[in-house]
């Protein structure tokens, strides 16, 4: 299990890690193209985890649920992507990692939580280290 909110470098993941696809599962109407699916997939390639600038974080808490990021989700973070308004980012605030959305308001950039059920104060982005940009996420649906 990945540690909570600690970056995990992925550059040393063994190449050639391949999972077999059992079949396509429709989320709508069955597709006649299902027979054309590949029979193998590399999660390393699919999630682009073989890059030296890619890291993985496990999210702790519910401050980003309205953005589709839930407690215990895993996110892939790129350190070499320039953060812009609207990006979900990992930032260092008060010595700890937080996941927030970078937003602009009144000519100032802010880090804002995305949970309409709880009140979170936005954090001014000025003087805060934006550690990386969240690119993708993985969720365990069994919980």
XYZ file of N, CA, C and O in Angstrom:
572
model
N 0.832 -1.179 0.000
C 0.000 0.000 0.000
C 0.878 1.243 0.000
O 1.893 1.295 0.674
N 0.468 2.254 -0.761
C 1.230 3.491 -0.830
C 1.047 4.302 0.446
O -0.046 4.323 1.013
N 2.092 4.979 0.897
C 1.941 5.811 2.091
C 1.031 6.999 1.796
O 0.969 7.483 0.684
N 0.331 7.467 2.809
C -0.562 8.603 2.650
C 0.241 9.875 2.404
O 1.145 10.190 3.157
N -0.103 10.579 1.335
C 0.455 11.884 0.991
C 1.979 11.931 1.007
O 2.571 12.881 1.490
N 2.615 10.912 0.497
C 4.056 10.926 0.325
C 4.352 10.653 -1.141
O 3.773 9.740 -1.728
N 5.239 11.428 -1.764
C 5.545 11.183 -3.169
C 6.299 9.874 -3.357
O 7.141 9.510 -2.545
N 5.946 9.170 -4.408
C 6.610 7.915 -4.733
C 7.175 8.048 -6.140
O 6.423 8.217 -7.091
N 8.513 8.013 -6.334
C 9.075 8.121 -7.670
C 8.779 6.869 -8.480
O 8.793 5.761 -7.954
N 8.521 7.057 -9.765
C 8.133 5.934 -10.613
C 9.149 5.610 -11.700
O 8.926 4.707 -12.489
N 10.240 6.317 -11.744
C 11.211 6.115 -12.808
C 11.817 4.719 -12.795
O 12.269 4.229 -13.824
N 11.836 4.043 -11.653
C 12.456 2.728 -11.543
C 11.476 1.566 -11.635
O 11.836 0.436 -11.325
N 10.239 1.836 -12.047
C 9.253 0.755 -12.198
C 9.731 -0.183 -13.301
O 10.152 0.267 -14.364
N 9.701 -1.504 -13.061
C 10.202 -2.440 -14.063
C 9.447 -2.322 -15.386
O 8.221 -2.288 -15.414
N 10.195 -2.215 -16.460
C 9.600 -2.169 -17.798
C 9.001 -3.525 -18.122
O 9.440 -4.547 -17.638
N 7.981 -3.512 -18.945
C 7.385 -4.763 -19.385
C 6.320 -5.300 -18.453
O 5.835 -6.410 -18.650
N 5.946 -4.537 -17.420
C 4.877 -4.977 -16.543
C 3.572 -4.908 -17.325
O 3.130 -3.837 -17.704
N 2.976 -6.047 -17.589
C 1.797 -6.122 -18.449
C 0.685 -6.885 -17.742
O 0.924 -7.915 -17.126
N -0.521 -6.360 -17.837
C -1.701 -7.034 -17.316
C -2.521 -7.539 -18.487
O -2.568 -6.912 -19.534
N -3.181 -8.650 -18.321
C -4.037 -9.204 -19.368
C -5.446 -8.663 -19.240
O -5.982 -8.561 -18.144
N -6.051 -8.323 -20.365
C -7.432 -7.870 -20.388
C -8.324 -9.087 -20.559
O -8.145 -9.878 -21.476
N -9.291 -9.225 -19.664
C -10.219 -10.343 -19.730
C -11.231 -10.106 -20.829
O -11.592 -11.001 -21.583
N -11.718 -8.910 -20.975
C -12.692 -8.548 -21.999
C -13.166 -7.139 -21.752
O -12.869 -6.534 -20.742
N -13.905 -6.613 -22.708
C -14.445 -5.272 -22.562
C -15.763 -5.350 -21.807
O -16.564 -6.243 -22.051
N -15.974 -4.435 -20.891
C -17.225 -4.371 -20.135
C -17.946 -3.097 -20.536
O -17.456 -2.002 -20.294
N -19.082 -3.259 -21.181
C -19.830 -2.112 -21.656
C -20.440 -1.323 -20.513
O -20.901 -1.884 -19.532
N -20.434 -0.023 -20.644
C -21.099 0.846 -19.684
C -22.320 1.480 -20.349
O -22.888 2.430 -19.866
N -22.686 0.958 -21.485
C -23.835 1.421 -22.255
C -24.315 0.243 -23.076
O -24.503 -0.854 -22.560
N -24.441 0.443 -24.367
C -24.838 -0.641 -25.253
C -23.603 -1.429 -25.671
O -22.522 -0.860 -25.833
N -23.719 -2.733 -25.866
C -22.575 -3.526 -26.322
C -22.051 -2.996 -27.655
O -22.816 -2.545 -28.497
N -20.732 -3.031 -27.812
C -20.097 -2.511 -29.017
C -19.624 -3.648 -29.903
O -18.977 -4.579 -29.428
N -19.902 -3.576 -31.217
C -19.380 -4.607 -32.113
C -17.857 -4.570 -32.218
O -17.239 -5.519 -32.653
N -17.240 -3.467 -31.770
C -15.785 -3.346 -31.837
C -15.089 -4.079 -30.698
O -13.873 -4.101 -30.640
N -15.851 -4.691 -29.785
C -15.226 -5.375 -28.653
C -14.278 -6.469 -29.101
O -13.286 -6.734 -28.449
N -14.566 -7.111 -30.215
C -13.694 -8.180 -30.703
C -12.352 -7.653 -31.179
O -11.410 -8.410 -31.359
N -12.218 -6.344 -31.392
C -10.990 -5.761 -31.906
C -10.065 -5.270 -30.796
O -9.013 -4.729 -31.075
N -10.461 -5.447 -29.533
C -9.655 -4.979 -28.405
C -8.333 -5.743 -28.335
O -8.254 -6.912 -28.664
N -7.283 -5.041 -27.849
C -6.011 -5.709 -27.585
C -6.198 -6.677 -26.424
O -7.104 -6.538 -25.630
N -5.304 -7.642 -26.307
C -5.421 -8.595 -25.214
C -4.455 -8.305 -24.078
O -4.356 -9.056 -23.134
N -3.724 -7.184 -24.151
C -2.806 -6.829 -23.074
C -2.739 -5.316 -22.955
O -2.960 -4.595 -23.912
N -2.452 -4.871 -21.745
C -2.327 -3.446 -21.498
C -1.214 -3.240 -20.478
O -1.051 -4.036 -19.564
N -0.447 -2.208 -20.662
C 0.578 -1.849 -19.690
C 0.092 -0.620 -18.934
O -0.062 0.454 -19.521
N -0.174 -0.793 -17.640
C -0.599 0.354 -16.841
C 0.500 1.403 -16.754
O 0.221 2.591 -16.647
N 1.734 0.968 -16.815
C 2.860 1.905 -16.799
C 2.763 2.839 -18.003
O 2.888 4.055 -17.874
N 2.511 2.275 -19.195
C 2.387 3.098 -20.397
C 1.079 3.885 -20.404
O 1.052 5.062 -20.757
N -0.016 3.249 -20.018
C -1.317 3.905 -20.031
C -1.329 5.141 -19.136
O -1.826 6.197 -19.513
N -0.781 5.018 -17.941
C -0.757 6.123 -16.993
C 0.497 6.979 -17.121
O 0.672 7.933 -16.376
N 1.368 6.625 -18.060
C 2.635 7.332 -18.315
C 3.460 7.442 -17.023
O 3.947 8.498 -16.646
N 3.621 6.304 -16.363
C 4.341 6.266 -15.098
C 5.842 6.065 -15.267
O 6.560 6.017 -14.273
N 6.298 5.928 -16.502
C 7.711 5.658 -16.740
C 8.521 6.940 -16.877
O 9.685 6.899 -17.257
N 7.950 8.057 -16.547
C 8.638 9.342 -16.648
C 9.323 9.669 -15.326
O 8.758 9.444 -14.259
N 10.512 10.248 -15.392
C 11.250 10.605 -14.176
C 10.528 11.678 -13.368
O 10.723 11.781 -12.158
N 9.675 12.475 -14.007
C 8.988 13.570 -13.322
C 7.608 13.168 -12.809
O 6.857 14.014 -12.333
N 7.237 11.887 -12.903
C 5.930 11.426 -12.439
C 6.039 10.803 -11.052
O 6.933 9.997 -10.794
N 5.113 11.177 -10.192
C 5.069 10.677 -8.825
C 3.638 10.267 -8.499
O 2.699 10.700 -9.154
N 3.484 9.463 -7.467
C 2.169 9.007 -7.044
C 1.932 9.452 -5.604
O 2.826 9.351 -4.763
N 0.735 9.960 -5.343
C 0.311 10.319 -3.997
C -0.975 9.571 -3.675
O -1.816 9.382 -4.545
N -1.153 9.190 -2.426
C -2.435 8.707 -1.942
C -3.080 9.889 -1.223
O -2.484 10.510 -0.358
N -4.317 10.194 -1.589
C -5.033 11.337 -1.042
C -5.640 10.968 0.314
O -6.193 9.885 0.485
N -5.549 11.883 1.252
C -6.119 11.688 2.572
C -7.094 12.832 2.843
O -6.711 13.995 2.822
N -8.359 12.505 3.034
C -9.345 13.522 3.340
C -10.352 13.727 2.220
O -10.272 13.106 1.162
N -11.305 14.619 2.469
C -12.418 14.803 1.532
C -12.507 16.214 0.965
O -13.545 16.606 0.458
N -11.434 16.965 1.022
C -11.488 18.363 0.586
C -11.631 18.525 -0.924
O -11.946 19.615 -1.393
N -11.461 17.454 -1.711
C -11.521 17.584 -3.177
C -12.607 16.704 -3.807
O -12.572 16.438 -5.008
N -13.612 16.296 -3.033
C -14.605 15.359 -3.573
C -15.422 15.941 -4.719
O -15.829 15.220 -5.614
N -15.664 17.256 -4.722
C -16.410 17.859 -5.823
C -15.603 17.896 -7.119
O -16.157 18.110 -8.197
N -14.310 17.677 -7.016
C -13.448 17.565 -8.200
C -13.259 16.104 -8.592
O -12.492 15.789 -9.497
N -13.950 15.186 -7.888
C -13.854 13.768 -8.203
C -12.683 13.062 -7.565
O -12.349 11.944 -7.931
N -12.036 13.694 -6.593
C -10.897 13.092 -5.895
C -11.347 12.814 -4.464
O -11.683 13.741 -3.722
N -11.349 11.539 -4.080
C -11.889 11.112 -2.796
C -10.782 10.593 -1.873
O -9.670 10.301 -2.315
N -11.131 10.454 -0.591
C -10.213 9.901 0.400
C -9.702 8.542 -0.068
O -10.473 7.708 -0.538
N -8.415 8.330 0.020
C -7.701 7.102 -0.366
C -7.534 6.915 -1.870
O -7.016 5.887 -2.292
N -7.974 7.861 -2.691
C -7.665 7.776 -4.120
C -6.166 7.928 -4.316
O -5.465 8.505 -3.476
N -5.682 7.431 -5.423
C -4.280 7.573 -5.807
C -4.235 8.504 -7.003
O -5.016 8.338 -7.947
N -3.359 9.507 -6.960
C -3.219 10.426 -8.082
C -1.795 10.395 -8.607
O -0.846 10.196 -7.854
N -1.676 10.571 -9.926
C -0.378 10.680 -10.578
C -0.096 12.169 -10.765
O -0.940 12.912 -11.283
N 1.068 12.601 -10.314
C 1.434 14.014 -10.297
C 2.685 14.219 -11.147
O 3.661 13.487 -11.001
N 2.624 15.201 -12.026
C 3.780 15.557 -12.855
C 4.465 16.789 -12.281
O 3.822 17.809 -12.030
N 5.765 16.682 -12.091
C 6.536 17.813 -11.575
C 7.004 18.731 -12.688
O 7.426 19.853 -12.419
N 6.950 18.274 -13.943
C 7.472 19.085 -15.038
C 6.377 19.795 -15.843
O 6.638 20.321 -16.911
N 5.157 19.836 -15.317
C 4.071 20.557 -15.968
C 3.906 21.902 -15.278
O 3.824 21.972 -14.049
N 3.854 22.959 -16.073
C 3.677 24.296 -15.511
C 2.229 24.452 -15.059
O 1.311 24.310 -15.864
N 1.999 24.728 -13.776
C 0.619 24.861 -13.291
C -0.022 26.138 -13.816
O 0.607 27.193 -13.850
N -1.268 26.019 -14.238
C -2.050 27.169 -14.679
C -3.406 27.127 -13.991
O -3.800 26.104 -13.426
N -4.112 28.232 -14.058
C -5.425 28.325 -13.424
C -6.319 27.178 -13.874
O -6.387 26.842 -15.044
N -6.980 26.559 -12.911
C -7.869 25.443 -13.184
C -7.254 24.085 -12.916
O -7.973 23.108 -12.715
N -5.919 24.002 -12.899
C -5.258 22.731 -12.616
C -5.490 22.306 -11.169
O -5.549 23.137 -10.264
N -5.607 21.004 -10.971
C -5.550 20.422 -9.638
C -4.066 20.215 -9.360
O -3.344 19.663 -10.198
N -3.610 20.661 -8.208
C -2.177 20.614 -7.908
C -1.944 19.990 -6.535
O -2.844 19.913 -5.700
N -0.705 19.560 -6.344
C -0.193 19.212 -5.024
C 0.707 20.372 -4.625
O 1.602 20.765 -5.392
N 0.439 20.949 -3.468
C 1.220 22.090 -2.994
C 1.720 21.794 -1.584
O 1.154 20.953 -0.875
N 2.770 22.496 -1.208
C 3.278 22.392 0.161
C 2.768 23.614 0.913
O 3.118 24.755 0.585
N 1.911 23.358 1.908
C 1.321 24.418 2.724
C 1.608 24.090 4.180
O 1.281 22.986 4.646
N 2.214 25.019 4.883
C 2.558 24.832 6.302
C 3.335 23.537 6.526
O 3.089 22.799 7.481
N 4.242 23.221 5.614
C 5.117 22.059 5.762
C 4.521 20.729 5.363
O 5.161 19.696 5.485
N 3.278 20.712 4.878
C 2.648 19.456 4.470
C 2.084 19.541 3.066
O 1.839 20.630 2.540
N 1.875 18.379 2.458
C 1.302 18.323 1.117
C -0.216 18.469 1.186
O -0.860 17.868 2.058
N -0.777 19.265 0.280
C -2.230 19.373 0.139
C -2.579 19.268 -1.341
O -1.795 19.643 -2.205
N -3.768 18.767 -1.607
C -4.299 18.702 -2.962
C -5.374 19.777 -3.058
O -6.330 19.774 -2.259
N -5.225 20.705 -4.015
C -6.157 21.814 -4.180
C -6.251 22.192 -5.655
O -5.414 21.801 -6.468
N -7.250 23.029 -5.976
C -7.369 23.548 -7.330
C -6.815 24.963 -7.359
O -7.123 25.784 -6.482
N -6.014 25.239 -8.366
C -5.412 26.558 -8.556
C -6.432 27.435 -9.280
O -6.857 27.116 -10.394
N -6.873 28.506 -8.623
C -7.889 29.387 -9.200
C -7.434 30.830 -9.108
O -6.616 31.189 -8.260
N -7.980 31.649 -9.985
C -7.684 33.076 -9.969
C -8.912 33.848 -9.541
O -10.020 33.569 -9.984
N -8.691 34.799 -8.646
C -9.782 35.638 -8.178
C -9.222 37.007 -7.815
O -8.273 37.090 -7.047
N -9.803 38.050 -8.416
C -9.372 39.426 -8.137
C -7.870 39.592 -8.316
O -7.166 40.087 -7.426
N -7.367 39.140 -9.442
C -5.947 39.281 -9.795
C -5.003 38.563 -8.834
O -3.835 38.919 -8.724
N -5.505 37.568 -8.118
C -4.647 36.786 -7.220
C -4.915 35.309 -7.469
O -6.041 34.905 -7.739
N -3.871 34.511 -7.395
C -4.020 33.064 -7.525
C -4.230 32.471 -6.129
O -3.572 32.856 -5.170
N -5.188 31.537 -6.063
C -5.531 30.899 -4.800
C -5.513 29.384 -4.955
O -5.709 28.865 -6.057
N -5.311 28.695 -3.855
C -5.488 27.249 -3.788
C -6.815 27.015 -3.090
O -6.986 27.406 -1.929
N -7.763 26.383 -3.799
C -9.090 26.209 -3.236
C -9.468 24.737 -3.150
O -9.211 23.972 -4.075
N -10.091 24.371 -2.029
C -10.650 23.035 -1.856
C -11.914 22.938 -2.696
O -12.512 23.950 -3.071
N -12.318 21.717 -2.975
C -13.532 21.466 -3.760
C -14.428 20.488 -2.994
O -14.504 19.316 -3.321
N -15.074 21.007 -1.946
C -16.031 20.221 -1.178
C -17.127 21.170 -0.717
O -16.925 21.961 0.206
N -18.285 21.094 -1.365
C -19.382 22.015 -1.063
C -20.028 21.725 0.292
O -20.797 22.545 0.791
N -19.710 20.584 0.898
C -20.305 20.222 2.182
C -19.508 20.746 3.381
O -19.986 20.702 4.506
N -18.281 21.197 3.134
C -17.441 21.701 4.218
C -16.854 23.044 3.807
O -16.656 23.310 2.626
N -16.546 23.856 4.776
C -15.974 25.175 4.519
C -14.453 25.111 4.685
O -13.955 24.736 5.742
N -13.756 25.442 3.620
C -12.294 25.508 3.647
C -11.888 26.906 3.210
O -12.405 27.420 2.214
N -10.985 27.519 3.932
C -10.483 28.824 3.536
C -9.505 28.661 2.377
O -8.626 27.797 2.421
N -9.650 29.480 1.315
C -8.661 29.425 0.237
C -7.297 29.880 0.747
O -7.210 30.709 1.646
N -6.256 29.318 0.175
C -4.891 29.671 0.533
C -4.286 30.490 -0.590
O -4.324 30.057 -1.749
N -3.765 31.677 -0.300
C -3.088 32.426 -1.365
C -1.929 31.604 -1.927
O -1.141 31.030 -1.171
N -1.843 31.521 -3.251
C -0.801 30.717 -3.888
C 0.560 31.414 -3.839
O 1.588 30.764 -3.982
N 0.554 32.709 -3.621
C 1.817 33.449 -3.548
C 2.604 32.991 -2.329
O 2.084 32.939 -1.211
N 3.837 32.608 -2.539
C 4.685 32.148 -1.458
C 4.514 30.679 -1.104
O 5.219 30.160 -0.253
N 3.558 29.998 -1.758
C 3.345 28.569 -1.533
C 4.035 27.803 -2.649
O 3.992 28.213 -3.812
N 4.683 26.699 -2.315
C 5.335 25.900 -3.355
C 4.327 24.957 -4.003
O 3.734 24.107 -3.337
N 4.115 25.162 -5.307
C 3.301 24.218 -6.080
C 4.235 23.076 -6.435
O 5.159 23.227 -7.227
N 4.017 21.922 -5.839
C 4.927 20.789 -5.973
C 4.770 20.092 -7.316
O 5.728 19.633 -7.913
N 3.528 19.977 -7.815
C 3.287 19.318 -9.088
C 1.822 19.413 -9.476
O 0.981 19.844 -8.699
N 1.533 19.001 -10.707
C 0.187 19.061 -11.260
C -0.386 17.646 -11.332
O 0.260 16.734 -11.855
N -1.595 17.481 -10.800
C -2.263 16.179 -10.848
C -2.691 15.904 -12.280
O -3.363 16.728 -12.898
N -2.264 14.757 -12.818
C -2.598 14.390 -14.194
C -3.735 13.383 -14.276
O -4.597 13.455 -15.123
N -3.730 12.405 -13.402
C -4.753 11.360 -13.469
C -4.938 10.750 -12.086
O -4.139 11.006 -11.188
N -5.981 9.964 -11.945
C -6.254 9.343 -10.662
C -6.719 7.910 -10.808
O -7.172 7.490 -11.878
N -6.610 7.164 -9.713
C -7.036 5.769 -9.665
C -7.850 5.602 -8.393
O -7.458 6.087 -7.335
N -8.988 4.899 -8.500
C -9.866 4.704 -7.351
C -10.162 3.216 -7.164
O -10.380 2.501 -8.116
N -10.194 2.794 -5.907
C -10.603 1.449 -5.548
C -12.101 1.497 -5.278
O -12.547 2.110 -4.312
N -12.903 0.867 -6.135
C -14.349 0.938 -6.026
C -14.930 -0.059 -5.018
O -16.130 -0.073 -4.812
N -14.099 -0.837 -4.364
C -14.600 -1.811 -3.390
C -14.928 -1.189 -2.058
O -15.546 -1.819 -1.225
N -14.504 0.007 -1.808
C -14.738 0.594 -0.480
C -16.086 1.235 -0.378
O -16.855 1.441 -1.162
